[in-house]
Amino acid sequence: MTLQVPFEHPLAPGPVGSYLAVVDYDPGNQCYYESVDLNDRWILANAGIAPTESDPRFHQQMVYAVVSETIQRFEYALGRRIRWRRRKYRHKSPFQGRLLVFPHGVQEANAFYDPNLHALVFGYFRASETDPGNNLPNQTIFTCLAHDVVAHETTHALLDSIRPAFMQPTNIDVAAFHEGFADIVALFQHFSIKEAVLEALRGTGGALFSEHLSPAAPPGKDGVRITAQIGQRNPLVGMADQFGDAIGLHRPLRSAIGTPPDAKALESMTEAHDRGSILVAAIFDAFFTAFVRRTIDLWRIAGISRERGEDVELHPDLLGRLCDEVSKTAGHFQTMCIRGLDYCPPVDITFGDYLRALITADYDTVRDDDLGYRAALVDAFRLRGIRPEAVTSYSEESLLWIPPESKHRLKLETLQRPDPNASEVEFAAIEKSNARQLHAFACANAKVFGLNHFNRRHIAVDSFHFVVRPNPDTLLPTSEMVAVIVERLEQPEKKGGGTAFGGVTLLFNEDGTLRYAVRKSLRNDRPEKQAFFRQLLWESVPRGAYEAMKTGQIDFRALHQRY
Ligand SMILES: [Zn+2]
C-alpha cells in the first residue's frame, strides 16, 4: 500500500523533518545504520523505497510515513498544529522540539513511548522457536514495520502533548485510557485503506466486524485440501497480527471487538490493556452499529435479506458503495474520538468522562444526531457498564458538559495569537504571556472552577490553544480557545502524602465567553481517593505492569511488556 504524507521542506536525511527526527542508532549492536534521504532523486523517481525487511532505510521511511500520517490525522481533527511538550534540554540538541524515533532502539519484543527521552523506541526480536505462528522459527520481527504498533506509539506521544497530566495514574482508568485510546486511533487507520476494506467486505459478505473472512473456496466433504479453503483472519479488526503470532498467541495482539458487551466486566479488570480493550470495544461497537444502520437501505435496494444470513456474492457496485460508507463513517468516528480530547478534563480521566467529552464535542460540531452516532455511542458504553459520574441518566442532555452558571469572559484584547509558522522561540514568548493572563483569570475565578486559591503557585496553565472549527449552524469556520489548568497539591502525611492532581479544562467562544469548564476539583475527597489508589498500586499489585507506575508516571516500556 502507499501512504500519502504531507510534503515537508526541508527534510534532512534521517528523515529529519519539522515534527520528528528518525535516529537509527542500534544500541544492541552499537552502530548507526545509514539514514535514508527521501530527497534522493533515485528514491524520488521510484516514489520511495519499495517494501523490504532487509534494508534499514525502508524501516526509517516506514516509521516516518506512519508517524507523519498519524500526526496529520490529529491536526485535521483538532483544527490546529501539534506542538510537542517543550522540554528542558541539558545539552543543546540538533533535534530540539522534535519527537525522536528509534526504529531499532531496543532488542526486545517491545515498543514504547518514552516521555523523558521524548522518543518512540521500537524493538526487534526473534520469533518463538517452538511456536512462531505464521513466521519462521527465530525469524527477526521488527516492530517498526507494523503499521499498528507505530500508530499506537505515536498516539501515546500525541496524547501526552495534549494532556500531559494523563501520565499520572491517579485512578484505575488513566493508564487504561492511554492504552485504549492509542488502539482506537491505530485501528481506525485500517479503515482508510480502500483495498483492505473492499477485501474484507467481500470476505465477510458485508459483515465487516466478523473475526474471519470466508475462504475463497468452501471446504469440501473431506475437509480442507488447498489453501484457498482456509479462511483468513479479518485484518481490519485485528491489531499487530505478526507480533501476536511471533510471541505464540496465535492471534493478533488485540482486537477492535475483543470483548463482548458485559456490564460487569469492568468491575473485575484492573490491567490497563484489559480495561482499555473495553473502551476500544465500546467505540467500535458504536462504529459498526452506525455503519450497519447507515447501509440498511443499500441492502434493501440490492434485494438481499440480511436476516437470513444469505451467503451471496456481492455485486461490485454494492461493494463500492458499502466501501464509501465505511470510510465516511470511520473518518467521522476517528475525528470525533480525537476531537473529544479537547473536551476531556485536564487530569484524572475516567471512561465516563471520555463519553461525556465525546458527546459534547460532537454536539458542538453537528447539532442533529440524524445518523444516530451519538445514540450508538451511548448504548455501546452503557452495555459495557461504563457509567459517567454525577449524571442523572444516559440521555444526551444530561451527558453534555454543563455550561458555567455565571457569564465569565476572558479579555481577548491582550491575548496573542501565534503565527502557525512561528519559530520555537517566538512561540514560547507568546505562550508565556498568554499563560500569565490565563493564570490570573483562573485564580480570579478559582471558586467557580473548583480550584484552591490559597496558593497561586500550585495552579499552572498546562496548555492553551486557538482552534478553528466549522460552526454547526452557519458552517462558517469559527475560532475557539481551549485552556488546560492543572493544580498540583502536596498532601500532608495524614491525608496519604504524595501529590494530588486536579484542575479544569476551559473552552471559550471566539469572543472570550466561557462555554464549558470541565472540572476535577481538589476541594472534595479527590486527594484522598488518589492517595488511596496510589497506595493500592504500592501494595496490592506489587508485580506485573502496575509495578511501573510506582514511580509516579506511567512507564510504557514496562506496561507494554508482552502487550
Ligand atoms: Zn500503549
Coordinates of C-alpha atoms and ligand atoms in Angstrom, one line a residue:
M1 CA 0.0 0.0 0.0
T2 CA 1.0 3.6 -0.5
L3 CA 0.7 6.2 2.3
Q4 CA 0.1 9.8 1.4
V5 CA 2.0 12.1 3.8
P6 CA 2.2 15.9 3.8
F7 CA 5.1 17.4 1.9
E8 CA 7.8 18.8 4.1
H9 CA 10.6 21.1 3.2
P10 CA 13.3 21.0 4.4
L11 CA 13.6 17.3 5.0
A12 CA 17.1 16.2 6.0
P13 CA 18.4 12.6 5.8
G14 CA 17.1 10.5 8.7
P15 CA 14.4 11.6 7.8
V16 CA 14.5 14.6 10.0
G17 CA 11.5 16.9 9.4
S18 CA 9.9 19.6 11.5
Y19 CA 7.9 17.2 13.7
L20 CA 10.1 14.2 14.1
A21 CA 13.7 13.0 13.7
V22 CA 14.4 9.4 12.9
V23 CA 17.6 8.4 14.5
D24 CA 18.7 4.9 13.5
Y25 CA 21.0 4.0 16.3
D26 CA 21.0 0.4 17.4
P27 CA 22.3 0.2 21.0
G28 CA 22.4 -3.6 20.9
N29 CA 24.9 -3.6 18.1
Q30 CA 26.3 -0.2 18.9
C31 CA 26.0 1.1 15.4
Y32 CA 24.2 3.7 13.3
Y33 CA 22.5 2.5 10.1
E34 CA 22.8 4.6 7.0
S35 CA 19.9 7.0 7.0
V36 CA 17.5 7.4 4.2
D37 CA 17.4 10.7 2.2
L38 CA 13.9 10.9 0.8
N39 CA 15.0 13.7 -1.4
D40 CA 17.5 11.5 -3.2
R41 CA 16.5 11.6 -6.9
W42 CA 16.6 7.8 -7.3
I43 CA 14.3 7.3 -4.3
L44 CA 12.0 10.2 -5.5
A45 CA 11.8 8.7 -9.0
N46 CA 10.6 5.4 -7.5
A47 CA 8.2 7.2 -5.1
G48 CA 10.1 5.9 -2.1
I49 CA 12.0 2.7 -1.3
A50 CA 10.0 -0.4 -2.1
P51 CA 9.0 -2.5 1.0
T52 CA 11.8 -4.7 2.2
E53 CA 12.7 -6.1 5.6
S54 CA 16.4 -6.2 4.9
D55 CA 17.1 -2.5 4.2
P56 CA 17.0 -0.4 7.4
R57 CA 16.4 2.7 5.2
F58 CA 13.0 1.2 4.4
H59 CA 12.3 0.9 8.1
Q60 CA 13.2 4.6 8.5
Q61 CA 10.9 5.5 5.7
M62 CA 8.1 3.4 7.1
V63 CA 8.2 5.0 10.6
Y64 CA 8.5 8.4 9.1
A65 CA 5.4 7.9 7.0
V66 CA 3.2 6.3 9.6
V67 CA 4.1 8.8 12.3
S68 CA 3.5 11.7 9.9
E69 CA 0.2 10.2 8.8
T70 CA -1.0 9.9 12.5
I71 CA 0.1 13.5 13.3
Q72 CA -1.8 14.7 10.3
R73 CA -5.0 13.0 11.4
F74 CA -4.7 14.7 14.8
E75 CA -4.2 18.1 13.3
Y76 CA -7.2 17.6 11.0
A77 CA -9.4 16.6 13.8
L78 CA -8.2 19.1 16.4
G79 CA -8.1 22.1 13.9
R80 CA -4.7 23.2 14.9
R81 CA -1.0 22.4 14.6
I82 CA 0.5 19.9 17.0
R83 CA 3.2 21.3 19.3
W84 CA 5.2 18.8 21.4
R85 CA 5.6 19.5 25.1
R86 CA 8.6 21.7 25.5
R87 CA 11.4 20.1 27.4
K88 CA 14.3 21.5 29.2
Y89 CA 17.4 20.1 27.5
R90 CA 20.6 19.9 29.4
H91 CA 22.6 19.9 26.2
K92 CA 21.7 21.7 23.0
S93 CA 20.3 19.0 20.8
P94 CA 20.2 19.3 17.0
F95 CA 16.7 17.7 17.2
Q96 CA 15.2 20.2 19.7
G97 CA 11.5 20.4 19.6
R98 CA 11.1 17.2 17.6
L99 CA 9.9 13.7 18.5
L100 CA 12.8 11.3 18.3
V101 CA 12.1 7.9 16.6
F102 CA 14.4 5.0 17.1
P103 CA 13.4 2.2 14.6
H104 CA 15.9 -0.3 16.1
G105 CA 16.1 1.2 19.6
V106 CA 16.0 -2.0 21.7
Q107 CA 16.4 -5.7 21.3
E108 CA 13.2 -7.0 22.8
A109 CA 9.6 -7.8 21.9
N110 CA 8.5 -4.3 22.8
A111 CA 7.9 -0.8 21.5
F112 CA 7.2 2.2 23.7
Y113 CA 6.9 5.9 24.1
D114 CA 9.5 7.4 26.5
P115 CA 8.4 10.8 27.7
N116 CA 11.7 11.6 29.3
L117 CA 13.7 10.9 26.1
H118 CA 10.7 12.3 24.2
A119 CA 11.1 9.4 21.9
L120 CA 9.4 6.4 20.3
V121 CA 11.5 3.3 20.7
F122 CA 10.8 0.3 18.5
G123 CA 12.3 -3.1 19.4
Y124 CA 13.2 -6.1 17.3
F125 CA 13.3 -9.7 18.4
R126 CA 13.4 -13.3 17.3
A127 CA 10.1 -15.1 16.8
S128 CA 9.4 -18.0 19.1
E129 CA 11.5 -21.1 18.1
T130 CA 8.8 -23.6 19.0
D131 CA 5.6 -21.6 18.3
P132 CA 6.2 -18.8 15.8
G133 CA 2.7 -18.9 14.2
N134 CA 2.9 -17.8 10.5
N135 CA 6.5 -16.7 11.0
L136 CA 9.7 -18.8 10.6
P137 CA 11.1 -20.0 13.9
N138 CA 13.7 -17.5 15.1
Q139 CA 12.7 -15.0 12.3
T140 CA 13.6 -11.5 13.2
I141 CA 10.5 -9.4 13.8
F142 CA 10.7 -5.6 13.5
T143 CA 8.0 -3.8 15.5
C144 CA 8.8 -0.7 13.4
L145 CA 7.4 -2.4 10.4
A146 CA 4.0 -2.9 12.0
H147 CA 1.7 -0.1 11.0
D148 CA -0.5 -0.6 14.1
V149 CA 2.4 -0.5 16.5
V150 CA 3.8 2.7 15.0
A151 CA 0.4 4.4 15.0
H152 CA -0.2 3.2 18.6
E153 CA 3.1 4.6 20.0
T154 CA 2.7 7.9 18.1
T155 CA -0.7 8.3 19.7
H156 CA 0.8 7.9 23.2
A157 CA 3.2 10.8 22.3
L158 CA 0.4 12.9 20.8
L159 CA -1.9 12.3 23.8
D160 CA 0.9 13.3 26.1
S161 CA 1.4 16.5 24.2
I162 CA -2.4 17.3 24.6
R163 CA -2.9 16.1 28.1
P164 CA 0.5 15.8 29.9
A165 CA -1.1 15.1 33.2
F166 CA -2.6 11.9 31.9
M167 CA 0.8 10.4 32.5
Q168 CA -0.1 10.5 36.2
P169 CA -2.0 7.3 37.1
T170 CA -4.4 8.9 39.5
N171 CA -7.2 6.4 39.1
I172 CA -7.6 2.9 37.5
D173 CA -8.8 4.3 34.2
V174 CA -6.0 6.7 33.4
A175 CA -3.4 4.2 32.1
A176 CA -6.2 2.2 30.5
F177 CA -7.4 5.3 28.7
H178 CA -3.9 5.9 27.3
E179 CA -3.8 2.3 26.0
G180 CA -7.4 2.1 24.8
F181 CA -7.2 5.4 23.0
A182 CA -3.9 4.5 21.3
D183 CA -5.5 1.3 20.0
I184 CA -8.6 3.2 18.8
V185 CA -6.6 5.6 16.7
A186 CA -4.4 2.8 15.3
L187 CA -7.4 0.6 14.4
F188 CA -9.4 3.4 12.7
Q189 CA -6.4 3.9 10.4
H190 CA -7.1 0.5 8.9
F191 CA -10.4 1.7 7.5
S192 CA -8.8 4.4 5.4
I193 CA -7.1 1.7 3.2
K194 CA -9.5 1.2 0.4
E195 CA -8.1 -2.1 -0.9
A196 CA -8.2 -3.7 2.6
V197 CA -11.8 -2.6 3.2
L198 CA -13.0 -3.9 -0.1
E199 CA -11.3 -7.2 0.5
A200 CA -12.8 -7.5 4.0
L201 CA -16.3 -6.6 2.7
R202 CA -16.0 -9.2 0.1
G203 CA -14.7 -11.8 2.5
T204 CA -17.3 -11.2 5.2
G205 CA -20.3 -10.7 2.9
G206 CA -20.6 -7.1 4.2
A207 CA -20.4 -8.1 7.9
L208 CA -17.1 -6.1 8.5
F209 CA -17.0 -6.8 12.2
S210 CA -16.5 -10.6 11.7
E211 CA -13.3 -12.0 13.0
H212 CA -12.7 -14.2 10.0
L213 CA -13.0 -13.8 6.2
S214 CA -14.7 -16.7 4.5
P215 CA -12.4 -18.8 2.3
A216 CA -12.3 -18.3 -1.5
A217 CA -13.4 -21.9 -1.9
P218 CA -15.7 -23.7 0.6
P219 CA -14.1 -26.7 2.3
G220 CA -15.3 -30.0 0.7
K221 CA -16.8 -33.0 2.4
D222 CA -13.3 -34.3 3.1
G223 CA -12.3 -31.0 4.8
V224 CA -9.7 -28.6 3.7
R225 CA -7.5 -29.7 0.8
I226 CA -6.0 -26.5 -0.5
T227 CA -5.0 -23.1 0.9
A228 CA -7.9 -21.3 -0.7
Q229 CA -10.3 -23.3 1.5
I230 CA -8.8 -21.8 4.7
G231 CA -10.5 -18.7 5.9
Q232 CA -8.1 -15.8 6.8
R233 CA -8.4 -13.6 9.9
N234 CA -10.1 -10.3 9.1
P235 CA -7.1 -7.9 9.1
L236 CA -9.3 -4.8 9.7
V237 CA -10.4 -5.8 13.3
G238 CA -7.1 -7.2 14.5
M239 CA -4.1 -5.3 15.7
A240 CA -0.4 -6.2 15.4
D241 CA -1.1 -9.6 13.8
Q242 CA 2.5 -10.6 13.2
F243 CA 3.6 -9.6 16.7
G244 CA 0.9 -11.7 18.3
D245 CA 1.9 -14.7 16.1
A246 CA 5.6 -14.3 16.8
I247 CA 5.2 -14.4 20.6
G248 CA 3.0 -17.5 20.3
L249 CA -0.5 -16.1 20.8
H250 CA -2.0 -17.5 17.5
R251 CA -4.0 -14.3 17.1
P252 CA -3.5 -10.6 16.7
L253 CA -2.2 -8.8 19.8
R254 CA -5.5 -7.1 20.3
S255 CA -8.8 -6.7 18.5
A256 CA -11.4 -4.0 17.9
I257 CA -14.2 -6.0 19.3
G258 CA -12.3 -8.3 21.6
T259 CA -14.7 -8.1 24.5
P260 CA -18.5 -8.8 24.1
P261 CA -20.9 -6.5 25.9
D262 CA -20.8 -7.2 29.6
A263 CA -21.9 -4.7 32.2
K264 CA -19.9 -6.4 34.9
A265 CA -16.6 -6.8 33.1
L266 CA -15.1 -3.5 34.2
E267 CA -15.5 -4.4 37.9
S268 CA -13.1 -7.2 37.8
M269 CA -10.5 -5.9 35.4
T270 CA -7.5 -4.0 36.6
E271 CA -4.8 -4.4 34.0
A272 CA -4.5 -1.3 31.7
H273 CA -4.8 -3.2 28.4
D274 CA -7.7 -5.3 29.6
R275 CA -9.6 -2.3 30.7
G276 CA -8.6 -0.3 27.6
S277 CA -9.9 -3.1 25.4
I278 CA -13.4 -2.4 26.9
L279 CA -13.1 1.2 25.8
V280 CA -12.0 0.1 22.3
A281 CA -14.8 -2.4 22.0
A282 CA -17.4 0.3 23.1
I283 CA -16.1 2.7 20.4
F284 CA -16.0 0.0 17.7
D285 CA -19.4 -1.4 18.7
A286 CA -20.8 2.1 18.1
F287 CA -18.9 2.5 14.8
F288 CA -20.1 -0.9 13.4
T289 CA -23.6 -0.3 14.6
A290 CA -23.7 3.1 12.9
F291 CA -22.3 1.5 9.7
V292 CA -24.9 -1.2 9.7
R293 CA -27.7 1.3 10.3
R294 CA -26.4 3.6 7.6
T295 CA -26.3 0.9 5.0
I296 CA -29.7 -0.8 5.6
D297 CA -31.1 1.0 2.5
L298 CA -28.4 -0.3 0.3
W299 CA -29.1 -3.9 1.2
R300 CA -32.8 -3.4 0.6
I301 CA -32.1 -1.8 -2.8
A302 CA -29.9 -4.8 -3.7
G303 CA -32.7 -7.1 -2.6
I304 CA -30.6 -9.0 -0.1
S305 CA -32.1 -10.0 3.2
R306 CA -29.5 -9.8 5.9
E307 CA -31.7 -11.6 8.5
R308 CA -31.4 -15.0 6.7
G309 CA -27.6 -14.5 6.6
E310 CA -27.5 -15.3 2.9
D311 CA -24.0 -16.1 1.7
V312 CA -24.1 -14.3 -1.6
E313 CA -21.5 -12.9 -3.9
L314 CA -21.9 -9.1 -3.6
H315 CA -22.2 -7.0 -6.7
P316 CA -19.1 -4.9 -7.3
D317 CA -21.2 -1.7 -7.4
L318 CA -22.7 -2.6 -4.0
L319 CA -19.2 -3.3 -2.6
G320 CA -18.1 0.1 -3.9
R321 CA -21.0 1.9 -2.2
L322 CA -20.5 0.0 1.1
C323 CA -16.8 0.8 1.0
D324 CA -17.6 4.5 0.6
E325 CA -19.9 4.3 3.6
V326 CA -17.3 2.5 5.7
S327 CA -14.6 5.1 5.1
K328 CA -17.0 8.0 5.7
T329 CA -18.3 6.6 9.0
A330 CA -14.7 5.6 10.1
G331 CA -13.4 9.1 9.2
H332 CA -16.2 10.7 11.2
F333 CA -15.7 8.4 14.3
Q334 CA -11.9 8.8 14.3
T335 CA -12.3 12.6 14.1
M336 CA -14.9 12.5 16.8
C337 CA -12.6 10.4 19.1
I338 CA -9.6 12.7 18.7
R339 CA -11.7 16.0 18.9
G340 CA -13.2 14.7 22.1
L341 CA -9.7 15.1 23.7
D342 CA -10.1 18.9 23.8
Y343 CA -13.2 18.3 25.9
C344 CA -11.6 16.0 28.4
P345 CA -10.7 17.1 31.9
P346 CA -7.0 18.0 32.5
V347 CA -6.3 15.1 34.8
D348 CA -7.7 12.0 36.4
I349 CA -9.8 11.0 33.4
T350 CA -12.3 8.1 33.6
F351 CA -14.0 6.3 30.7
G352 CA -17.3 8.0 31.7
D353 CA -15.6 11.5 31.4
Y354 CA -14.5 10.5 27.9
L355 CA -18.0 9.6 26.9
R356 CA -19.3 13.0 28.1
A357 CA -16.4 14.7 26.2
L358 CA -17.2 12.7 23.0
I359 CA -20.9 13.6 23.2
T360 CA -20.3 17.3 23.9
A361 CA -17.6 17.6 21.2
D362 CA -19.8 16.0 18.6
Y363 CA -22.9 18.1 19.7
D364 CA -20.8 21.2 19.2
T365 CA -19.9 20.1 15.7
V366 CA -23.1 18.5 14.5
R367 CA -26.3 19.6 16.3
D368 CA -28.6 17.0 15.0
D369 CA -27.7 13.4 15.5
D370 CA -29.6 12.3 12.5
L371 CA -27.2 9.5 11.7
G372 CA -27.5 8.2 15.2
Y373 CA -23.8 8.2 16.0
R374 CA -24.1 9.7 19.5
A375 CA -27.0 7.4 20.3
A376 CA -24.9 4.4 19.2
L377 CA -22.0 5.5 21.4
V378 CA -24.2 6.0 24.5
D379 CA -25.7 2.5 24.0
A380 CA -22.3 0.8 23.5
F381 CA -20.9 2.5 26.6
R382 CA -24.0 1.6 28.7
L383 CA -23.9 -2.0 27.6
R384 CA -20.3 -2.2 28.9
G385 CA -21.1 -0.8 32.3
I386 CA -19.2 2.5 31.7
R387 CA -21.0 5.0 34.0
P388 CA -20.2 8.7 34.0
E389 CA -20.2 10.2 37.5
A390 CA -22.7 12.8 38.6
V391 CA -25.1 12.4 35.7
T392 CA -28.8 11.6 36.2
S393 CA -29.3 9.5 33.1
Y394 CA -27.7 8.3 29.8
S395 CA -29.8 10.9 27.9
E396 CA -27.9 13.3 25.6
E397 CA -28.9 16.4 27.7
S398 CA -27.5 15.0 30.9
L399 CA -24.3 13.7 29.3
L400 CA -23.4 17.1 27.8
W401 CA -20.9 19.1 29.9
I402 CA -22.9 21.8 31.7
P403 CA -22.0 25.5 30.8
P404 CA -20.9 27.5 33.8
E405 CA -23.8 29.3 35.6
S406 CA -22.5 32.8 35.5
K407 CA -21.0 34.5 32.5
H408 CA -17.3 34.6 32.6
R409 CA -15.4 36.4 29.9
L410 CA -11.8 36.3 29.1
K411 CA -10.4 39.7 27.9
L412 CA -9.1 38.8 24.5
E413 CA -7.5 42.1 23.6
T414 CA -4.3 41.2 25.3
L415 CA -4.1 37.6 24.2
Q416 CA -1.7 36.9 21.4
R417 CA -2.4 34.6 18.6
P418 CA 0.8 32.8 17.4
D419 CA 1.6 32.7 13.8
P420 CA 1.3 29.0 12.7
N421 CA 4.8 29.2 11.3
A422 CA 6.3 30.9 14.3
S423 CA 9.6 29.7 15.5
E424 CA 10.0 27.8 18.8
V425 CA 11.4 30.9 20.5
E426 CA 8.7 33.3 19.2
F427 CA 6.0 30.7 20.1
A428 CA 7.4 30.2 23.6
A429 CA 7.4 34.0 24.3
I430 CA 3.7 34.3 23.1
E431 CA 2.8 31.3 25.1
K432 CA 4.4 32.7 28.3
S433 CA 2.5 35.9 28.0
N434 CA -0.9 34.2 27.3
A435 CA -0.2 31.8 30.2
R436 CA 0.3 34.6 32.6
Q437 CA -3.1 36.1 31.8
L438 CA -4.9 32.8 31.9
H439 CA -3.3 32.1 35.2
A440 CA -4.7 35.4 36.6
F441 CA -8.1 34.6 35.1
A442 CA -8.2 31.1 36.6
C443 CA -7.1 32.4 40.1
A444 CA -9.7 35.2 39.9
N445 CA -12.5 32.6 39.3
A446 CA -10.9 29.9 41.4
K447 CA -14.0 29.1 43.3
V448 CA -16.2 28.6 40.2
F449 CA -13.5 26.4 38.7
G450 CA -13.1 24.3 41.8
L451 CA -9.5 25.4 42.4
N452 CA -7.9 26.2 45.7
H453 CA -6.8 29.8 45.6
F454 CA -4.9 29.9 48.8
N455 CA -1.7 29.4 46.9
R456 CA -1.4 30.5 43.4
R457 CA 1.8 28.7 42.7
H458 CA 0.0 25.3 42.8
I459 CA -2.0 26.4 39.8
A460 CA -0.4 26.1 36.4
V461 CA -1.5 26.7 32.8
D462 CA -0.5 23.4 31.1
S463 CA -1.6 24.4 27.6
F464 CA -3.6 27.0 25.6
H465 CA -4.7 26.7 22.0
F466 CA -6.7 28.5 19.4
V467 CA -8.9 26.1 17.5
V468 CA -10.6 26.6 14.2
R469 CA -13.8 24.5 13.6
P470 CA -16.8 24.8 11.4
N471 CA -19.8 26.4 13.2
P472 CA -22.6 23.8 13.2
D473 CA -25.3 26.3 12.4
T474 CA -23.7 28.5 9.9
L475 CA -21.0 26.1 8.7
L476 CA -18.6 29.0 8.7
P477 CA -15.2 28.5 10.4
T478 CA -15.2 29.8 13.9
S479 CA -12.3 30.1 16.3
E480 CA -12.4 28.8 19.8
M481 CA -9.9 28.5 22.6
V482 CA -9.0 25.7 24.9
A483 CA -7.1 26.2 28.1
V484 CA -5.9 23.4 30.4
I485 CA -5.3 24.5 34.0
V486 CA -3.7 21.9 36.4
E487 CA -3.5 22.1 40.1
R488 CA -0.8 20.1 41.9
L489 CA -1.2 20.0 45.7
E490 CA 1.3 18.3 48.0
Q491 CA -0.7 16.3 50.6
P492 CA 0.1 16.1 54.3
E493 CA 1.1 12.7 55.6
K494 CA -2.2 12.3 57.4
K495 CA -4.0 12.6 54.1
G496 CA -1.9 9.9 52.5
G497 CA 1.1 12.1 51.3
G498 CA 2.2 12.5 47.7
T499 CA 0.8 14.9 45.1
A500 CA -2.8 15.3 44.3
F501 CA -3.8 16.3 40.8
G502 CA -6.8 18.5 40.0
G503 CA -7.6 21.2 37.6
V504 CA -10.1 22.5 35.0
T505 CA -10.3 22.5 31.2
L506 CA -11.8 25.7 29.9
L507 CA -13.4 26.1 26.5
F508 CA -14.0 29.6 25.2
N509 CA -16.0 31.1 22.4
E510 CA -14.5 33.3 19.8
D511 CA -15.5 36.4 21.8
G512 CA -13.9 35.1 25.0
T513 CA -17.1 33.9 26.8
L514 CA -16.7 30.7 28.7
R515 CA -18.6 27.8 27.2
Y516 CA -17.6 24.9 29.4
A517 CA -15.5 24.4 32.5
V518 CA -14.6 20.7 32.9
R519 CA -13.6 20.4 36.5
K520 CA -11.6 18.0 38.5
S521 CA -11.7 19.8 41.9
L522 CA -9.4 19.1 44.8
R523 CA -11.9 20.8 47.1
N524 CA -13.6 17.5 47.8
D525 CA -12.4 14.0 48.6
R526 CA -10.4 13.6 45.4
P527 CA -7.0 14.0 47.1
E528 CA -7.9 11.1 49.5
K529 CA -9.1 8.9 46.6
Q530 CA -5.9 9.5 44.6
A531 CA -3.8 8.7 47.7
F532 CA -5.8 5.5 48.2
F533 CA -5.3 4.5 44.6
R534 CA -1.5 5.1 44.9
Q535 CA -1.5 3.0 48.0
L536 CA -3.3 0.3 46.1
L537 CA -0.6 0.4 43.4
W538 CA 2.1 0.1 46.0
E539 CA 0.6 -2.7 48.0
S540 CA -2.0 -4.9 46.3
V541 CA -0.4 -5.1 42.8
P542 CA 3.3 -5.3 43.5
R543 CA 4.2 -7.2 40.4
G544 CA 3.3 -7.0 36.7
A545 CA 2.7 -3.9 34.7
Y546 CA 1.5 -1.8 37.5
E547 CA 4.9 -2.1 39.0
A548 CA 6.0 0.6 36.6
M549 CA 3.6 3.2 37.9
K550 CA 5.1 3.3 41.3
T551 CA 7.5 5.9 40.0
G552 CA 4.5 8.3 39.8
Q553 CA 4.5 8.3 36.0
I554 CA 3.2 5.7 33.6
D555 CA 6.2 3.7 32.2
F556 CA 5.2 2.4 28.8
R557 CA 8.2 0.2 28.5
A558 CA 7.1 -1.9 31.4
L559 CA 3.4 -1.5 30.6
H560 CA 3.9 -2.8 27.1
Q561 CA 5.9 -6.0 28.0
R562 CA 4.1 -8.7 26.1
Y563 CA 1.3 -6.4 25.2
Ligands
ZN1 ZN 0.4 1.5 24.6

